Amino acid sequence: MENSHTSSNALGIKSLLGTETLSHSQIRTILDCASVYKTLWDQKKAFPKSPLSEKTVSLLFFENSTRTRGSFELAAKRLGANTMVLTQDGSSTKKGETLYDTAKTIEAMAPHVLVLRHASAGSPHHLDRILNLPVINAGDGFHEHPTQALLDLMTIEDFRGQIAGLKVLIVGDIAHSRVARSNIYALKTMGATVSVCGPRTLLPPKVEKLGVNVFDRLDQALEGQDVVMLLRIQTERLTPGQIPSQGEYTRFYGVNGPLLRKYAKPDVLIMHPGPINRGVELTPEVADGPHSVILNQVANGVLLRMAVLHLLVGGEALRRNK
Ligand code: CP
């Protein structure tokens, strides 16, 4: 999938479409900027005036979302921007308007950034080609969810200081997960060793080509991992027969307290992009337990999206103090 053409901003890209083509230095620039925003937020200090101030961020969410939509909206508002939110049900796509015509119509209203969540892989790339403004991929089908992966990296750095040298395990429905794909690309670029574990029916064909280790058994996969990322079983995307039942999935791939205590490192981080299925991919004891950083991920989502918006509209690279 081709990436967006270059731009004169600090990232050197017009749009954020995925992590596959982001370099180490581009990811570093985004994480540093988010870290500066986090320090200011934690210290209750004012944010510097943003180039987005009094501009408009258009949010097209043509698939359901709580975290991504809410945090992009908050991020834009914390930067002083206005937002225009459209959802599939409330828009003229219900009357048959195409994505092309919808996007061109929105462009005519002169927003400064467009954020798109869509069920079709490649739809943000299409809009990037036809629109004269930055496009941010907020999740396209099974393909990528770059800001989720970047906020996950930010959270790992918060707790572990760095990503290089860490072992990260992703468990569950890798085949249908844009979060897994974006995380694999970004984590590997930043120097982590990535492994995946799940039923073979939920792993993409030739998964090893993504440069990951593959485990069939969760107990073996958990050993020595610094971070364990759990994925939601996406019932809306499964075809019949891919798993025998949710109960069977949980028996073999669900993470619970006794399993963690027996096989995982004592300081393992448990992550989940949400929404979680309590009692399926993890028990409430694990979701709400001392290893869980799930709500830290959510909080970082706002700050990371502020950084992405800031950088794409031409804000200077903010470097954190080492
Ligand atoms: N993680 C994530 O994308 O969650 P939402 O679907 O709630 O945005």
Coordinates of C-alpha atoms and ligand atoms in Angstrom, one line a residue:
M1 CA 0.0 0.0 0.0
E2 CA 1.6 3.3 -1.0
N3 CA 2.0 5.9 1.6
S4 CA 1.1 9.6 1.5
H5 CA 3.3 12.0 -0.4
T6 CA 5.9 14.1 1.5
S7 CA 5.2 17.3 3.2
S8 CA 7.2 20.1 4.8
N9 CA 6.0 19.4 8.3
A10 CA 8.3 17.9 11.0
L11 CA 7.2 14.3 10.0
G12 CA 7.8 14.9 6.3
I13 CA 4.5 13.2 5.4
K14 CA 1.2 14.7 4.4
S15 CA -1.0 12.1 6.1
L16 CA -0.8 9.4 8.8
L17 CA -2.0 6.3 7.0
G18 CA -0.2 3.5 8.8
T19 CA 2.9 2.5 10.8
E20 CA 4.3 0.2 8.2
T21 CA 6.1 3.0 6.4
L22 CA 7.0 5.1 9.4
S23 CA 10.7 5.3 10.2
H24 CA 12.3 5.1 13.7
S25 CA 12.9 8.9 13.6
Q26 CA 9.2 9.7 12.6
I27 CA 7.9 7.5 15.4
R28 CA 10.4 9.1 17.8
T29 CA 9.2 12.5 16.8
I30 CA 5.5 11.6 17.5
L31 CA 6.3 9.9 20.8
D32 CA 8.5 12.8 22.0
C33 CA 5.8 15.3 21.2
A34 CA 3.1 13.2 23.0
S35 CA 5.4 12.9 26.0
V36 CA 5.8 16.7 26.1
Y37 CA 2.0 17.1 26.1
K38 CA 1.8 14.4 28.8
T39 CA 4.2 16.3 31.1
L40 CA 2.3 19.5 30.6
W41 CA -1.0 17.8 31.2
D42 CA 0.2 16.0 34.3
Q43 CA 1.7 19.2 35.7
K44 CA -1.6 21.1 34.8
K45 CA 0.4 23.6 32.7
A46 CA -1.0 25.3 29.7
F47 CA -0.3 23.8 26.3
P48 CA 1.7 26.0 23.8
K49 CA -0.4 27.7 21.2
S50 CA -1.0 25.2 18.5
P51 CA -1.2 25.8 14.7
L52 CA -4.6 24.1 15.0
S53 CA -6.0 26.8 17.2
E54 CA -9.3 28.0 15.8
K55 CA -9.0 25.6 12.8
T56 CA -11.3 22.6 12.1
V57 CA -10.8 18.9 12.5
S58 CA -13.3 16.8 10.6
L59 CA -14.0 13.4 12.1
L60 CA -15.7 10.8 9.8
F61 CA -16.5 7.7 11.9
F62 CA -18.2 5.2 9.6
E63 CA -17.6 2.4 12.1
N64 CA -18.5 2.5 15.8
S65 CA -15.9 3.9 18.2
T66 CA -15.7 5.1 21.8
R67 CA -12.0 5.5 22.5
T68 CA -10.7 6.7 19.1
R69 CA -13.5 9.1 18.3
G70 CA -13.7 10.5 21.8
S71 CA -10.0 11.0 22.1
F72 CA -9.6 12.6 18.7
E73 CA -12.4 15.0 19.5
L74 CA -10.8 15.9 22.9
A75 CA -7.4 16.2 21.4
A76 CA -8.6 18.6 18.8
K77 CA -10.4 20.7 21.4
R78 CA -7.4 20.7 23.8
L79 CA -5.5 22.2 20.8
G80 CA -8.1 24.9 20.4
A81 CA -9.6 23.5 17.2
N82 CA -13.3 23.1 16.3
T83 CA -14.6 19.6 15.4
M84 CA -17.1 18.5 12.8
V85 CA -18.2 14.9 13.5
L86 CA -20.1 12.7 10.9
T87 CA -21.2 9.1 11.4
Q88 CA -22.5 6.7 8.9
D89 CA -26.0 6.6 10.3
G90 CA -26.4 10.3 10.5
S91 CA -24.9 11.2 7.2
S92 CA -26.0 11.2 3.5
T93 CA -24.0 8.0 2.9
K94 CA -27.3 6.4 4.1
K95 CA -28.9 8.0 1.0
G96 CA -26.3 6.4 -1.2
E97 CA -23.6 9.1 -1.4
T98 CA -20.2 7.7 -2.1
L99 CA -17.1 8.1 0.1
Y100 CA -15.5 10.1 -2.7
D101 CA -18.5 12.6 -2.8
T102 CA -18.7 12.7 0.9
A103 CA -15.0 13.5 1.3
K104 CA -15.1 16.1 -1.5
T105 CA -18.2 17.7 0.1
I106 CA -16.4 18.0 3.4
E107 CA -13.3 19.3 1.8
A108 CA -15.4 22.1 0.3
M109 CA -16.3 23.2 3.9
A110 CA -12.5 23.8 4.4
P111 CA -11.5 21.7 7.4
H112 CA -7.7 21.5 8.1
V113 CA -7.4 17.8 8.9
L114 CA -9.7 14.8 8.2
V115 CA -9.8 11.7 10.5
L116 CA -11.4 8.6 9.0
R117 CA -12.5 5.3 10.4
H118 CA -13.9 3.1 7.8
A119 CA -14.6 -0.7 7.3
S120 CA -12.8 -0.8 4.0
A121 CA -9.0 -1.3 4.0
G122 CA -7.3 1.4 2.0
S123 CA -10.1 4.0 2.3
P124 CA -7.9 6.6 4.1
H125 CA -5.3 6.1 1.3
H126 CA -8.0 6.9 -1.3
L127 CA -8.9 10.1 0.5
D128 CA -5.3 11.1 0.9
R129 CA -4.9 10.9 -2.9
I130 CA -8.0 12.9 -3.7
L131 CA -8.0 15.6 -0.9
N132 CA -5.7 18.5 -0.4
L133 CA -5.5 18.1 3.4
P134 CA -3.9 15.7 5.9
V135 CA -5.8 12.5 6.4
I136 CA -5.4 10.4 9.6
N137 CA -6.3 6.7 9.5
A138 CA -8.4 6.0 12.6
G139 CA -8.8 2.3 11.6
D140 CA -9.4 0.9 8.2
G141 CA -10.9 -2.6 8.1
F142 CA -8.4 -5.3 8.9
H143 CA -5.6 -3.1 7.7
E144 CA -4.1 -0.6 10.1
H145 CA -4.8 1.6 13.2
P146 CA -1.7 3.6 13.5
T147 CA -2.6 6.0 16.4
Q148 CA -3.6 3.0 18.5
A149 CA -0.2 1.4 18.0
L150 CA 1.6 4.7 18.7
L151 CA -0.4 5.2 21.9
D152 CA 0.5 1.6 22.9
L153 CA 4.2 2.4 22.3
M154 CA 3.8 5.6 24.4
T155 CA 2.3 3.6 27.2
I156 CA 5.1 1.0 27.1
E157 CA 7.7 3.7 27.2
D158 CA 5.9 5.3 30.2
F159 CA 6.2 2.1 32.2
R160 CA 9.4 0.5 30.8
G161 CA 11.5 3.6 29.7
Q162 CA 12.2 2.2 26.3
I163 CA 10.9 -0.2 23.7
A164 CA 14.2 -1.5 22.2
G165 CA 15.1 -4.9 23.6
L166 CA 11.6 -5.6 25.1
K167 CA 9.7 -8.8 24.3
V168 CA 6.1 -8.2 23.4
L169 CA 3.4 -10.9 22.9
I170 CA 0.2 -10.2 21.0
V171 CA -2.6 -12.8 21.8
G172 CA -5.8 -13.4 19.9
D173 CA -7.4 -12.7 16.6
I174 CA -4.3 -11.4 14.7
A175 CA -5.9 -12.0 11.3
H176 CA -8.7 -9.5 11.7
S177 CA -6.7 -7.0 13.8
R178 CA -5.6 -3.7 12.5
V179 CA -4.2 -3.0 16.0
A180 CA -2.0 -6.1 15.8
R181 CA -0.7 -5.2 12.3
S182 CA 0.1 -1.6 13.2
N183 CA 1.7 -2.7 16.5
I184 CA 3.9 -5.3 14.9
Y185 CA 5.3 -2.8 12.4
A186 CA 5.9 0.0 14.9
L187 CA 7.3 -2.2 17.7
K188 CA 9.7 -3.9 15.3
T189 CA 10.8 -0.5 14.0
M190 CA 11.6 0.6 17.5
G191 CA 13.6 -2.6 18.3
A192 CA 11.2 -4.9 20.2
T193 CA 10.9 -8.6 19.6
V194 CA 7.3 -9.4 18.8
S195 CA 5.5 -12.8 19.2
V196 CA 2.0 -13.7 18.4
C197 CA -0.2 -16.5 19.9
G198 CA -3.7 -17.6 18.9
P199 CA -5.6 -20.3 17.1
R200 CA -4.2 -20.9 13.7
T201 CA -7.6 -20.0 12.2
L202 CA -7.1 -16.5 13.6
L203 CA -3.5 -16.0 12.4
P204 CA -3.0 -14.5 8.9
P205 CA -1.5 -16.9 6.3
K206 CA 2.3 -16.9 6.4
V207 CA 2.2 -14.8 9.6
E208 CA 6.0 -15.5 10.1
K209 CA 6.6 -13.1 7.1
L210 CA 5.6 -10.3 9.4
G211 CA 8.9 -11.0 11.3
V212 CA 7.2 -12.4 14.4
N213 CA 7.6 -15.5 16.5
V214 CA 4.5 -17.7 16.5
F215 CA 3.2 -19.7 19.5
D216 CA 0.3 -22.1 19.5
R217 CA 0.3 -22.5 23.3
L218 CA -0.4 -19.6 25.6
D219 CA 1.5 -21.0 28.6
Q220 CA 4.7 -21.3 26.5
A221 CA 4.1 -17.9 24.8
L222 CA 3.8 -16.0 28.1
E223 CA 7.2 -17.0 29.5
G224 CA 9.7 -14.2 29.4
Q225 CA 7.4 -11.6 27.9
D226 CA 7.7 -8.0 29.1
V227 CA 4.4 -7.0 27.6
V228 CA 1.3 -9.0 26.8
M229 CA -1.3 -7.4 24.5
L230 CA -4.7 -9.0 24.4
L231 CA -7.0 -8.5 21.5
R232 CA -10.8 -8.6 21.3
I233 CA -12.5 -11.5 19.6
Q234 CA -14.1 -9.5 16.8
T235 CA -17.4 -11.4 16.4
E236 CA -18.5 -8.9 13.8
R237 CA -15.6 -9.9 11.5
L238 CA -15.4 -13.6 12.1
T239 CA -16.7 -16.1 9.6
P240 CA -18.5 -19.2 11.0
G241 CA -16.2 -21.9 12.2
Q242 CA -13.1 -19.8 12.8
I243 CA -13.4 -20.6 16.5
P244 CA -15.5 -23.5 17.8
S245 CA -17.0 -21.2 20.5
Q246 CA -16.1 -18.3 22.8
G247 CA -15.9 -20.7 25.7
E248 CA -13.4 -22.9 23.8
Y249 CA -11.4 -19.8 22.8
T250 CA -11.2 -18.7 26.5
R251 CA -10.2 -22.2 27.7
F252 CA -7.1 -22.1 25.4
Y253 CA -6.3 -18.4 24.9
G254 CA -8.0 -16.5 27.7
V255 CA -5.6 -14.9 30.3
N256 CA -6.5 -15.3 33.9
G257 CA -4.8 -14.6 37.2
P258 CA -3.5 -18.2 37.9
L259 CA -2.0 -18.4 34.4
L260 CA -0.2 -15.1 34.8
R261 CA 1.2 -16.0 38.2
K262 CA 2.4 -19.3 37.0
Y263 CA 4.0 -18.4 33.6
A264 CA 4.4 -14.6 33.2
K265 CA 7.2 -12.3 34.5
P266 CA 6.2 -10.8 37.9
D267 CA 6.3 -7.3 36.3
V268 CA 4.6 -8.1 33.0
L269 CA 2.4 -5.3 31.5
I270 CA -1.1 -6.3 30.4
M271 CA -2.5 -4.2 27.6
H272 CA -5.7 -4.2 25.5
P273 CA -6.8 -1.7 22.9
G274 CA -10.4 -2.1 24.0
P275 CA -13.2 -2.6 24.0
I276 CA -12.6 -5.6 26.2
N277 CA -14.8 -8.7 26.4
R278 CA -14.6 -9.4 30.2
G279 CA -14.4 -13.2 30.8
V280 CA -13.4 -14.0 27.2
E281 CA -9.9 -12.8 26.3
L282 CA -9.2 -11.8 29.9
T283 CA -10.8 -12.2 33.3
P284 CA -11.9 -9.1 35.3
E285 CA -9.1 -10.0 37.8
V286 CA -6.6 -9.4 35.0
A287 CA -8.4 -6.4 33.4
D288 CA -8.6 -4.6 36.7
G289 CA -5.4 -6.1 38.3
P290 CA -2.0 -4.6 39.1
H291 CA -0.4 -5.5 35.8
S292 CA -3.1 -3.8 33.7
V293 CA -2.3 -0.5 32.0
I294 CA -5.5 -0.5 29.9
L295 CA -6.8 2.8 31.2
N296 CA -3.4 4.3 30.9
Q297 CA -3.6 3.5 27.2
V298 CA -6.9 5.3 27.0
A299 CA -5.5 8.4 28.7
N300 CA -2.4 8.4 26.5
G301 CA -4.7 8.2 23.5
V302 CA -5.8 11.8 23.8
L303 CA -2.2 13.1 24.2
L304 CA -0.8 10.9 21.4
R305 CA -3.5 12.2 19.1
M306 CA -2.8 15.7 20.1
A307 CA 0.8 15.1 19.0
V308 CA -0.2 13.7 15.6
L309 CA -2.6 16.5 14.9
H310 CA 0.0 19.1 16.0
L311 CA 2.7 17.6 13.8
L312 CA 0.6 17.1 10.7
V313 CA -0.6 20.7 10.6
G314 CA 2.9 22.0 10.8
G315 CA 3.6 22.3 14.5
E316 CA 7.3 22.2 15.5
A317 CA 8.8 19.0 16.8
L318 CA 8.6 19.1 20.6
R319 CA 11.5 17.2 22.2
R320 CA 11.2 15.8 25.7
N321 CA 14.0 16.4 28.2
K322 CA 16.1 13.2 28.6
Ligands
CP1 N1 -9.2 0.8 20.4 C1 -10.2 1.3 19.7 O1 -10.0 1.6 18.5 O2 -11.3 1.5 20.4 P1 -12.7 2.1 19.8 O3 -13.2 1.2 18.7 O4 -13.6 2.3 21.0 O5 -12.3 3.4 19.1

